[in-house]
Tab-separated table of C-alpha atoms in Angstrom:
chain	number	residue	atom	x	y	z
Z	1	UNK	CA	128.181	-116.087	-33.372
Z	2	UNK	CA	131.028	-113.705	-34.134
Z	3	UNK	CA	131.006	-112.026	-37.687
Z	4	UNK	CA	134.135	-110.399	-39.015
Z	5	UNK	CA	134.776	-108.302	-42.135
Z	6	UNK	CA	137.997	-108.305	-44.236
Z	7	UNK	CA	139.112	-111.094	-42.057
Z	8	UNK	CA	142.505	-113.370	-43.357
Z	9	UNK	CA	142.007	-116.995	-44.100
Z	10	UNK	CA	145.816	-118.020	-44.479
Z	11	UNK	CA	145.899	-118.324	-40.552
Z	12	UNK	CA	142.784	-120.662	-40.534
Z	13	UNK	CA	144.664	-122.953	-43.042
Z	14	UNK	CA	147.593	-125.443	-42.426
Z	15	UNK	CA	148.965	-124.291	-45.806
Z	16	UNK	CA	149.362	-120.629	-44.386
Z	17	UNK	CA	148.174	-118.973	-47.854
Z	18	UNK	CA	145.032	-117.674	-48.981
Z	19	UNK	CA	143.635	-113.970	-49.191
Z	20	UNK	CA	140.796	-112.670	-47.098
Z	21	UNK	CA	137.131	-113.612	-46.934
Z	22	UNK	CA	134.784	-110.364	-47.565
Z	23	UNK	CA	132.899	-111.919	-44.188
Z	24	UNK	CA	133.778	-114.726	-41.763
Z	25	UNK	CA	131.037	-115.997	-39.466
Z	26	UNK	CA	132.730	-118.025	-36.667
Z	27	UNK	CA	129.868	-120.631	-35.355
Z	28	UNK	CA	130.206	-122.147	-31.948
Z	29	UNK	CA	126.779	-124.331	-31.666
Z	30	UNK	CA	124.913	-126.704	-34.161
Z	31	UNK	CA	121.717	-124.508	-34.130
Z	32	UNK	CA	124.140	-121.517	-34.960
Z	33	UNK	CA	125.488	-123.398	-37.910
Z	34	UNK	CA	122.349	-124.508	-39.537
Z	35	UNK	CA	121.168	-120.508	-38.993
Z	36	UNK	CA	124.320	-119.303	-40.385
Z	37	UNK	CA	124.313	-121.284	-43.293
Z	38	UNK	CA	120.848	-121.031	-43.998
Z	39	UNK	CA	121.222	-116.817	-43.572
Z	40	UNK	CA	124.147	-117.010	-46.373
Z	41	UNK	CA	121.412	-119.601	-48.503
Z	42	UNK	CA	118.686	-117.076	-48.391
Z	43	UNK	CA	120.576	-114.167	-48.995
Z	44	UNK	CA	121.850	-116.083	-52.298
Z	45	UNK	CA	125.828	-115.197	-51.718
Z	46	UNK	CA	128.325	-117.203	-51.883
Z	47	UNK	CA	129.018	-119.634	-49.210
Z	48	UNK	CA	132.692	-121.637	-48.095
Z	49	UNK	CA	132.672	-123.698	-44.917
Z	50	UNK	CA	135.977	-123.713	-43.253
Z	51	UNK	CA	136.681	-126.570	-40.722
Z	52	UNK	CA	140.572	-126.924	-39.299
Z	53	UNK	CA	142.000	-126.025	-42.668
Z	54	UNK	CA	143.943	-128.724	-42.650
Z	55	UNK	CA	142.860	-130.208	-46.359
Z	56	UNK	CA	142.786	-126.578	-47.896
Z	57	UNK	CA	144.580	-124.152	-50.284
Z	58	UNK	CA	142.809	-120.705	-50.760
Z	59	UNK	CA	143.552	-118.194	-53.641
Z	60	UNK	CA	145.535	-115.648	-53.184
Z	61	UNK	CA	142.231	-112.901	-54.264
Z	62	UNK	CA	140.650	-114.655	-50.889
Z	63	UNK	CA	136.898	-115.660	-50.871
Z	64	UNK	CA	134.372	-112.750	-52.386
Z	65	UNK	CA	131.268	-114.517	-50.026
Z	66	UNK	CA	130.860	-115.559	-46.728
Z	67	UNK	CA	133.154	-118.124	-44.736
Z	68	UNK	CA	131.183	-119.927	-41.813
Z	69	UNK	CA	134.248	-121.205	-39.555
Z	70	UNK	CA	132.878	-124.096	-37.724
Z	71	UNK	CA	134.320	-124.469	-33.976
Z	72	UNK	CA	131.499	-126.107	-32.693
Z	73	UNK	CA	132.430	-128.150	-29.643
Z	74	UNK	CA	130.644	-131.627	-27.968
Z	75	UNK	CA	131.406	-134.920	-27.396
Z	76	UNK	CA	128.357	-137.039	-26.202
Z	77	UNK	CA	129.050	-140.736	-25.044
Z	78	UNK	CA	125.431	-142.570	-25.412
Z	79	UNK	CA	126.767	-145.596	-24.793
Z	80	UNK	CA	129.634	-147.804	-23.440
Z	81	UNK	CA	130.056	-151.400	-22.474
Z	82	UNK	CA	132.574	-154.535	-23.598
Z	83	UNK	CA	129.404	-155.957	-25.190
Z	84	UNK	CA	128.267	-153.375	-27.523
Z	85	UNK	CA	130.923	-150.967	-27.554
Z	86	UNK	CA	131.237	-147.346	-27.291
Z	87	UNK	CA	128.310	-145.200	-29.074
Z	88	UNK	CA	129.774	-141.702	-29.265
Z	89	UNK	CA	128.505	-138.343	-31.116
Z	90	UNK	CA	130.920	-135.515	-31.974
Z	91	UNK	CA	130.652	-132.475	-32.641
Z	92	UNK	CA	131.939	-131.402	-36.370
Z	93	UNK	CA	134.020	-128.267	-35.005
Z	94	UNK	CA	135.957	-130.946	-32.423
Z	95	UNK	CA	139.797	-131.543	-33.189
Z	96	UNK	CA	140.042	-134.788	-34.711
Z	97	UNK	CA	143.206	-136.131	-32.765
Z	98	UNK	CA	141.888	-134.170	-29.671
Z	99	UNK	CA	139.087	-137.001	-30.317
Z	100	UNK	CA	141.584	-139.771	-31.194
Z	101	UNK	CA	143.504	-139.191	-28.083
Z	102	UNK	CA	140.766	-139.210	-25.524
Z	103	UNK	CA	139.463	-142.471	-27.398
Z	104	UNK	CA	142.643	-144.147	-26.457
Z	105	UNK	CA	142.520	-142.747	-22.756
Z	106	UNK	CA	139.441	-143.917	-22.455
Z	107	UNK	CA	139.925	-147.391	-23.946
Z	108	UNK	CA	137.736	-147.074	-27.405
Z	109	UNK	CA	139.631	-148.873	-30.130
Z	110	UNK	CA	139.203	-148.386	-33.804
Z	111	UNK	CA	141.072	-144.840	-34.650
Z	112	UNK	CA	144.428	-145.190	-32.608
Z	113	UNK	CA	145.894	-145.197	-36.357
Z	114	UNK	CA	144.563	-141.928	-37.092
Z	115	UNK	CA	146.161	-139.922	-34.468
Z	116	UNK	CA	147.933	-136.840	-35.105
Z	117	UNK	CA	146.321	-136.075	-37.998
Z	118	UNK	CA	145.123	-132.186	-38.611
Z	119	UNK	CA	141.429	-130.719	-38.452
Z	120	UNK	CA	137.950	-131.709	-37.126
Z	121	UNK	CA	136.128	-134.252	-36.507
Z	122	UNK	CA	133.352	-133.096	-39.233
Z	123	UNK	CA	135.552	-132.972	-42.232
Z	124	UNK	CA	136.742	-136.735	-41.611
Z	125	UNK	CA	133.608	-138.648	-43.271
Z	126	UNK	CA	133.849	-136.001	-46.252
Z	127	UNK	CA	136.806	-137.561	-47.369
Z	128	UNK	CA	136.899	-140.867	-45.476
Z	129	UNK	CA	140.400	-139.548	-43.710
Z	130	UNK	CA	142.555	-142.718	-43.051
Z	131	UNK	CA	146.041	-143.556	-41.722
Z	132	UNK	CA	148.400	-147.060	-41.404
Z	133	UNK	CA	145.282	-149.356	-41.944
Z	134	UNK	CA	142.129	-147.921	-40.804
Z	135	UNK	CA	139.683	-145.440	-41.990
Z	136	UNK	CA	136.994	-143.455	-40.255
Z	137	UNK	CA	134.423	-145.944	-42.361
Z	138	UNK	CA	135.147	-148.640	-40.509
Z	139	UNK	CA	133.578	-147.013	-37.494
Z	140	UNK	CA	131.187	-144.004	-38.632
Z	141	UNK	CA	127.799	-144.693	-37.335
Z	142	UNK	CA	126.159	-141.866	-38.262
Z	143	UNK	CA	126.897	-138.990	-39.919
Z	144	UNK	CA	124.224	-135.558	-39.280
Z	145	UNK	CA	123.775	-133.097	-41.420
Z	146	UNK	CA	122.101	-129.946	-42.930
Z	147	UNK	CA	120.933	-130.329	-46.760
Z	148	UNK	CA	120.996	-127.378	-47.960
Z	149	UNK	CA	118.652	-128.394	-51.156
Z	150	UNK	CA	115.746	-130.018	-48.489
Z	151	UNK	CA	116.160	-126.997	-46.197
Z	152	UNK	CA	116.298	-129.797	-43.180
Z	153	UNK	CA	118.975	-132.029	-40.378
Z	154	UNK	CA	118.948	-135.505	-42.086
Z	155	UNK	CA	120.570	-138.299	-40.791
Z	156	UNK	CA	123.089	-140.534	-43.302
Z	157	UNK	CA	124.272	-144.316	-42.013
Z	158	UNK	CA	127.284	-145.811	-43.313
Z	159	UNK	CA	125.513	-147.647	-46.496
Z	160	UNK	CA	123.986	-143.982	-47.559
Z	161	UNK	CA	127.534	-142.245	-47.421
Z	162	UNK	CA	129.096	-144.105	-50.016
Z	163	UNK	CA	132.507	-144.618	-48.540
Z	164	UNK	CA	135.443	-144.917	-51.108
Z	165	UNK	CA	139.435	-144.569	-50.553
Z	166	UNK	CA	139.163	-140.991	-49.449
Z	167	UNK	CA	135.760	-140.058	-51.177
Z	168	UNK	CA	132.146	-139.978	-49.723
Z	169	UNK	CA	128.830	-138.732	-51.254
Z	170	UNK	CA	129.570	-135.632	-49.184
Z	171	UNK	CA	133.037	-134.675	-51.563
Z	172	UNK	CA	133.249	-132.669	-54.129
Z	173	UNK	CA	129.479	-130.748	-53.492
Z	174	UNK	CA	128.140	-128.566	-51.503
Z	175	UNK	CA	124.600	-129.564	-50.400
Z	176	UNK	CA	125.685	-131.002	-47.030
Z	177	UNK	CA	126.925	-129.330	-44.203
Z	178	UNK	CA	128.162	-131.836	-41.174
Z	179	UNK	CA	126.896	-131.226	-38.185
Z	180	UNK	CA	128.293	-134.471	-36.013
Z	181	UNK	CA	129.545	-137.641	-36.373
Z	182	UNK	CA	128.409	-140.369	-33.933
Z	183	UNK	CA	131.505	-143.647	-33.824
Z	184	UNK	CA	130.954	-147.230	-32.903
Z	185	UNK	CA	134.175	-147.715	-31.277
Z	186	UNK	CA	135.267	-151.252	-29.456
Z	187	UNK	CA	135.871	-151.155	-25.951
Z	188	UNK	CA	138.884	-152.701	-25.740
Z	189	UNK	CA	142.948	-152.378	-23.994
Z	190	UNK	CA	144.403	-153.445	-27.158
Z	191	UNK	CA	144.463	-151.515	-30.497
Z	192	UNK	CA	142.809	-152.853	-33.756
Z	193	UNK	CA	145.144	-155.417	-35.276
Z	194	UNK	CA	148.567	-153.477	-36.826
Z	195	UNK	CA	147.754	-153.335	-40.814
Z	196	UNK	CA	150.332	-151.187	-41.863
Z	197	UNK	CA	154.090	-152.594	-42.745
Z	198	UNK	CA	155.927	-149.450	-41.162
Z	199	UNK	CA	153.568	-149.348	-38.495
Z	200	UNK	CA	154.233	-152.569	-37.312
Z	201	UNK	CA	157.878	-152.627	-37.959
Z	202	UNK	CA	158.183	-149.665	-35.545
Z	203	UNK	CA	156.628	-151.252	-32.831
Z	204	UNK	CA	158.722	-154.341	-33.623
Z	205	UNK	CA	155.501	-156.968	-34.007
Z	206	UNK	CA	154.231	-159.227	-36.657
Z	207	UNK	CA	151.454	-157.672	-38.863
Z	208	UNK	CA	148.255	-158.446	-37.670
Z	209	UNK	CA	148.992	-158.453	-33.853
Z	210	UNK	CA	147.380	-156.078	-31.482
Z	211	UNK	CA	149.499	-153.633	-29.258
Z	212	UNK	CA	148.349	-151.495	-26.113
Z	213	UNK	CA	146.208	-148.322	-27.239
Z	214	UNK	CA	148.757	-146.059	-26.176
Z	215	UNK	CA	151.900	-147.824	-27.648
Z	216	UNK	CA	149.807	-147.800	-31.163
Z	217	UNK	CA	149.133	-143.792	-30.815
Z	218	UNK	CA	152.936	-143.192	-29.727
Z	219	UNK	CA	154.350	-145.699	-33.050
Z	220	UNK	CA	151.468	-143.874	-35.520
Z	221	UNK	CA	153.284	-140.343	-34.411
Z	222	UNK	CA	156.474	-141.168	-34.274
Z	223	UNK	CA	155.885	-142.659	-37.984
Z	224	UNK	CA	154.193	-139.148	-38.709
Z	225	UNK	CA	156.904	-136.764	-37.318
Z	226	UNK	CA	159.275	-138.185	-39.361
Z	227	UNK	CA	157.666	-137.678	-42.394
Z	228	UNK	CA	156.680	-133.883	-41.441
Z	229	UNK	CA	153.238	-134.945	-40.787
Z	230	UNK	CA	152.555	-133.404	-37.472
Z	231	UNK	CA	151.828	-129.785	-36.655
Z	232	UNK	CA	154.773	-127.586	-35.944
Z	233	UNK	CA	154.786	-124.007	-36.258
Z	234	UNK	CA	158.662	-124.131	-35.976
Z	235	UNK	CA	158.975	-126.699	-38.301
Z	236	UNK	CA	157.942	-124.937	-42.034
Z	237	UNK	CA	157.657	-129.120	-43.787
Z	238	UNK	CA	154.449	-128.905	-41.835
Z	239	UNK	CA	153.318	-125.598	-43.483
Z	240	UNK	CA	151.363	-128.116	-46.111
Z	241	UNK	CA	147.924	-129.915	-46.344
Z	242	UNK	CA	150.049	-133.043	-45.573
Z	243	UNK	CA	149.431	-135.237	-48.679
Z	244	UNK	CA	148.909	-133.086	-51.430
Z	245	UNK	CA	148.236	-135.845	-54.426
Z	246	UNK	CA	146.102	-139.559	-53.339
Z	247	UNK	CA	147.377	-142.489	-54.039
Z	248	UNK	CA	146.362	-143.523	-57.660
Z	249	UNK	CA	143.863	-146.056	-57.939
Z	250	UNK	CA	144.560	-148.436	-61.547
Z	251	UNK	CA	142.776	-150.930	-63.621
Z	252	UNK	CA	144.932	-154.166	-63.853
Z	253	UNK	CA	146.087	-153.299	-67.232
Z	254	UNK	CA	146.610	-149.589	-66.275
Z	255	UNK	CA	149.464	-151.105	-63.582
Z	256	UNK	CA	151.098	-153.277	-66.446
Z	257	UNK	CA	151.721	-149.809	-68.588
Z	258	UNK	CA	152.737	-148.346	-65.372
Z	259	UNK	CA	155.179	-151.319	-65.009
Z	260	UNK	CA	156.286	-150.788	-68.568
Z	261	UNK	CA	156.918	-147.542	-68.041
Z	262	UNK	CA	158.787	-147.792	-65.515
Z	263	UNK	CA	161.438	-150.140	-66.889
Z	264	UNK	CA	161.907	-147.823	-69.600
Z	265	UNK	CA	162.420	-145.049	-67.510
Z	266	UNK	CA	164.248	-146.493	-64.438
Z	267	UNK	CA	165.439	-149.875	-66.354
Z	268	UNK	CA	165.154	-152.954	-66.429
Z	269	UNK	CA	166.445	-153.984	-62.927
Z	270	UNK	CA	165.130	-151.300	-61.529
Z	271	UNK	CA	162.970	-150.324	-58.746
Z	272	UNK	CA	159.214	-151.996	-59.220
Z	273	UNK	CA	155.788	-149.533	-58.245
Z	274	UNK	CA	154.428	-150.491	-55.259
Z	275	UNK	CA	151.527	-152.794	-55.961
Z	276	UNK	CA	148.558	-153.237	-53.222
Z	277	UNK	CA	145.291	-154.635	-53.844
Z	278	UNK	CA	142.111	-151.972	-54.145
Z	279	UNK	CA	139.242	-154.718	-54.564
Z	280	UNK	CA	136.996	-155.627	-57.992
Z	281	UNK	CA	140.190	-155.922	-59.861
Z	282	UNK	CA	141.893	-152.361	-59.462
Z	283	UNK	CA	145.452	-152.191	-57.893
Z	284	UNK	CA	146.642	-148.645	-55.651
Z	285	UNK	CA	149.886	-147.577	-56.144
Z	286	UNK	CA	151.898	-145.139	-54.212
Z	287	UNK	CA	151.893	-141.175	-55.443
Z	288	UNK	CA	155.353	-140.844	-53.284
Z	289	UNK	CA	157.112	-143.662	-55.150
Z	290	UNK	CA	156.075	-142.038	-58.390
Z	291	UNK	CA	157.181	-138.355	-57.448
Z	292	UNK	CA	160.147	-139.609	-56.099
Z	293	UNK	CA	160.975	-141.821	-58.810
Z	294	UNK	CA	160.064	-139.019	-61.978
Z	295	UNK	CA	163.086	-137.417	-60.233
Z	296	UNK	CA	160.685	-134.982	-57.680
Z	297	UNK	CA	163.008	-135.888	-54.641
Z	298	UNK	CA	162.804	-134.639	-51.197
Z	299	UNK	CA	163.016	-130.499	-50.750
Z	300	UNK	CA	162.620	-130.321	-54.816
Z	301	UNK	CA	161.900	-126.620	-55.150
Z	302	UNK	CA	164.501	-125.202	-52.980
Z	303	UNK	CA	165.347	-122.589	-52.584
Z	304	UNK	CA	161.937	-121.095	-52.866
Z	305	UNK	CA	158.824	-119.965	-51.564
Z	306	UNK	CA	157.391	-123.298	-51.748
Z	307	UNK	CA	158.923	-126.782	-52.420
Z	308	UNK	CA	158.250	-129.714	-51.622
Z	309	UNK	CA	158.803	-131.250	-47.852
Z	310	UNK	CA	162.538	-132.488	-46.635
Z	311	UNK	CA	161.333	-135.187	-45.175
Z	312	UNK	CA	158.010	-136.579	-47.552
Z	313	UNK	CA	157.626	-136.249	-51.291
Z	314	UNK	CA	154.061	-136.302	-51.078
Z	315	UNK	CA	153.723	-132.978	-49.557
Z	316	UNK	CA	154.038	-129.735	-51.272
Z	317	UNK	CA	155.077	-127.417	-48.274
Z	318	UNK	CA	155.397	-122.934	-47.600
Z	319	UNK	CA	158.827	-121.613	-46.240
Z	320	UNK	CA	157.460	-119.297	-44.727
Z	321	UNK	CA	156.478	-116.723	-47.188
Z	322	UNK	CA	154.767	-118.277	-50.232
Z	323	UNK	CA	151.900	-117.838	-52.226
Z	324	UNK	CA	149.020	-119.818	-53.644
Z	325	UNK	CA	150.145	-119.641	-56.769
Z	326	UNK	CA	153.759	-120.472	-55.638
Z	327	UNK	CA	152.024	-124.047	-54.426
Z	328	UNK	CA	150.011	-124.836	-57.460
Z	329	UNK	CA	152.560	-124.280	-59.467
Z	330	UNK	CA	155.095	-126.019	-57.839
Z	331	UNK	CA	152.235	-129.183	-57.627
Z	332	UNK	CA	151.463	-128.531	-61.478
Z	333	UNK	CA	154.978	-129.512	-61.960
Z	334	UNK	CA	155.551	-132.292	-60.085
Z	335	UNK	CA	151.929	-133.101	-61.316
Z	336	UNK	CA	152.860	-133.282	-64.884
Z	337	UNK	CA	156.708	-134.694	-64.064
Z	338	UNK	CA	154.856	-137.652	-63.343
Z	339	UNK	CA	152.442	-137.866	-66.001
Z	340	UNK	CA	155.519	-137.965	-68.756
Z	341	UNK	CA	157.722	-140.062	-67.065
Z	342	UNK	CA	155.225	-142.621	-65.499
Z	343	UNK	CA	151.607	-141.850	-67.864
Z	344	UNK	CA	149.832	-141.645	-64.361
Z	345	UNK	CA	147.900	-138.223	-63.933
Z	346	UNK	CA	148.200	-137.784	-59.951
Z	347	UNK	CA	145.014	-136.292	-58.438
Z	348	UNK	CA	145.167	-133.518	-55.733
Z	349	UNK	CA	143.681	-134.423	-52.175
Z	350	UNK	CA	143.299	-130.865	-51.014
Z	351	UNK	CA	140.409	-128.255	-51.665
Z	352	UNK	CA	140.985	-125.843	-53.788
Z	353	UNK	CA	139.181	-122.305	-53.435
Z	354	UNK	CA	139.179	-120.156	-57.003
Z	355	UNK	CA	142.305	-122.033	-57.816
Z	356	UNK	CA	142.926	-124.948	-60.114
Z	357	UNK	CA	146.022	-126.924	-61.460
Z	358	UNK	CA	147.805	-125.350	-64.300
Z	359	UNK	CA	147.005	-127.274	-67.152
Z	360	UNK	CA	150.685	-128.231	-68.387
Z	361	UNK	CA	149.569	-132.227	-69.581
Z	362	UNK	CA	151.026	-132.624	-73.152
C-alpha cells in the first residue's frame, strides 16, 4: 500500500483536470482495499475511490479526504468448456479492454463490442458500461463487494444489481466498493451476433450475423478512433470522459413533443430524432443528434481551453490546458442549448467531484 500526500489527481483522470487529493492511498490487493477503505471509514474522513478515471471530472480545489486508487490486479479462470462457457473473476483494478482483448484471444465471446473502451474492470457494473449492442449485464455473473454500512464482502448476482441503460444499484452511492467481477462468457470463434447499424456496416455484413472475434474487436475500434474514442495522449479529442451526456431515455408522448419541437426548430422537412425502442413503452433518443442539431457542432468551443471534440459531439474534450470549470461550463452550455431548442434536459454520464452543472435552465 503506497500513501502519498498532496498528490495530483488530473493525471489519474482521462479528462486531465482536477486539483490534488490531501492523501492518495494506492491499493494493489483486495484485502488492502477492504483495509484501506475501512481505515478512511473509521477514521470518519472523507473517502473518493478512484478507478481508471476514465468516467471522472474532479474540481479544480482537488479532494479535501482521502483517495484510495484501486490497481488491484487478477484474473482467475474457474471454468472453461463449449458446454458451459467460460466462468472468469476479475479483479476491479484490471484494465477493462486489457480484459476484452485477452477474452477475444482466448476465444470468450460476449464483450468483443466493448473493446477499447477506458478504465477497469470494477467500475463497469457501476454503470452497466456498454458499446455497439452489448452491455456488461448481459454477462456479469457476479459482482463482489465491500458494504461499507454492513462492515462485510457480500456477494450481488445479476437480479440484485438492478441493471438499467448505464445505471446499477451501485451508481450514484457510496456504500459499495467493488472488489471483482466474475463473467459468464461463451466459448465460442465467432462474436455475439452484430447489433449495432455502424458496426455492422463496417464490417460489411447483415445485422444480426456473427463475425470472427478478432474482426469484431478490429471494426468496434476502428468505429471508436474515428469518433476520438480511443486513448491518445497525442491526440487532445481524447482528453475527455468520452460521452459526456447519456442518451435520453422518453415516455412515448415525451418523443412526440420532441418531434414537435423539432419541426419547429429544424422544419418541417427536416431531419427526424433518432427513435429506438427502450422497453415498457419508453423510446431512447440520441444526445449527439440533439447537440448537433441545437447548433453544438463538432469543435464548438474553439478556440479554447475546452470545447467540444472534432470528431464527436458527444464529448466535451481539454486542449491541453483547461480547467474544471472550463468543462462544466462549456457542458452547461451545450446542456441548456439543448434544453431551449429541443425541451430535452441532457443528463451527464461522468462523476462529478465538488462540482455540479451550472444551473442556466430558464
Amino acid at each position: 500500500m503506497q500513501v502519498e500526500h498532496d498528490a495530483p489527481l488530473a493525471p489519474l483522470t482521462t479528462m486531465r483536470v482536477g486539483g490534488p487529493a490531501a492523501r492518495l492511498v494506492t491499493v494493489e490487493t483486495t484485502d488492502e482495499l477492504v483495509d484501506a477503505v475501512r481505515e478512511v471509514d473509521d477514521a470518519d474522513e472523507p473517502l473518493l475511490l478512484v478507478s481508471g478515471g476514465s468516467n471522472l471530472v474532479i474540481s479544480d480545489e482537488g479532494f479535501e479526504g482521502t483517495v484510495v486508487r484501486v490497481a488491484t490486479q487478477g484474473v482467475d479462470v474457474q471454468s472453461q468448456d463449449y458446454c458451459g462457457g467460460a466462468f472468469v473473476r476479475v479483479a476491479a483494478g484490471e484494465s477493462w479492454d486489457g480484459l476484452v482483448e485477452r477474452a477475444v484471444t482466448e476465444g470468450w465471446a460476449g464483450i468483443e463490442a466493448m473493446s477499447g473502451i477506458p478504465g477497469l474492470t470494477g467500475a463497469t457494473p457501476v454503470q452497466n458500461v456498454g458499446a455497439y449492442g452489448q452491455e456488461v449485464a448481459q454477462t456479469i455473473a457476479q459482482v463482489r463487494v465491500y458494504d461499507r454500512r454492513e462492515q462485510r464482502v457480500r456477494t450481488f448476482f445479476p437480479d440484485d444489481c438492478a441493471f438499467t441503460y448505464r445505471h446499477s444499484v451501485f451508481k450514484g452511492a457510496d456504500r459499495y466498493v467493488v472488489l471483482d467481477v466474475a463473467f459468464q462468457l461463451e466459448v465460442a470463434d465467432l462474436s455475439r451476433p452484430v447489433a449495432y447499424a455502424a458496426l455492422a456496416a463496417g464490417l460489411d455484413v447483415p445485422l444480426g450475423t456473427r463475425v470472427p472475434l478478432q474482426d469484431a474487436r478490429e471494426a468496434v475500434l476502428v468505429q471508436r478512433r474515428r469518433r476520438g474514442m480511443v486513448l491518445d495522449a497525442d491526440d487532445h479529442d481524447t482528453w475527455s470522459c468520452g460521452s459526456f451526456f447519456t442518451n435520453p431515455i422518453l415516455l412515448a408522448r415525451e418523443f412526440a413533443d420532441l418531434q414537435e419541437r423539432a419541426r419547429a426548430h429544424l422544419g418541417a422537412d427536416g431531419p427526424e430524432p433518432p427513435r429506438f425502442d427502450a422497453g415498457e413503452g419508453m423510446v431512447k433518443t440520441s444526445a449527439a443528434w440533439l447537440i448537433d442539431k441545437a447548433g453544438f457542432t463538432k469543435g464548438f468551443g474553439l478556440p479554447g481551453e475546452a470545447s467540444l471534440s472534432t470528431k464527436h459531439t458527444l464529448a466535451v474534450t481539454n486542449r491541453g490546458g483547461a480547467t474544471a470549470e472550463d468543462v462544466l461550463a462549456l457542458a452547461g452550455t451545450v446542456r441548456d442549448g439543448v434544453h431551449e431548442a429541443f425541451g430535452v434536459t441532457l443528463v451527464n454520464e461522468p462523476v462529478l467531484v465538488n462540482l455540479s452543472l451550472p444551473t442556466y435552465l430558464r
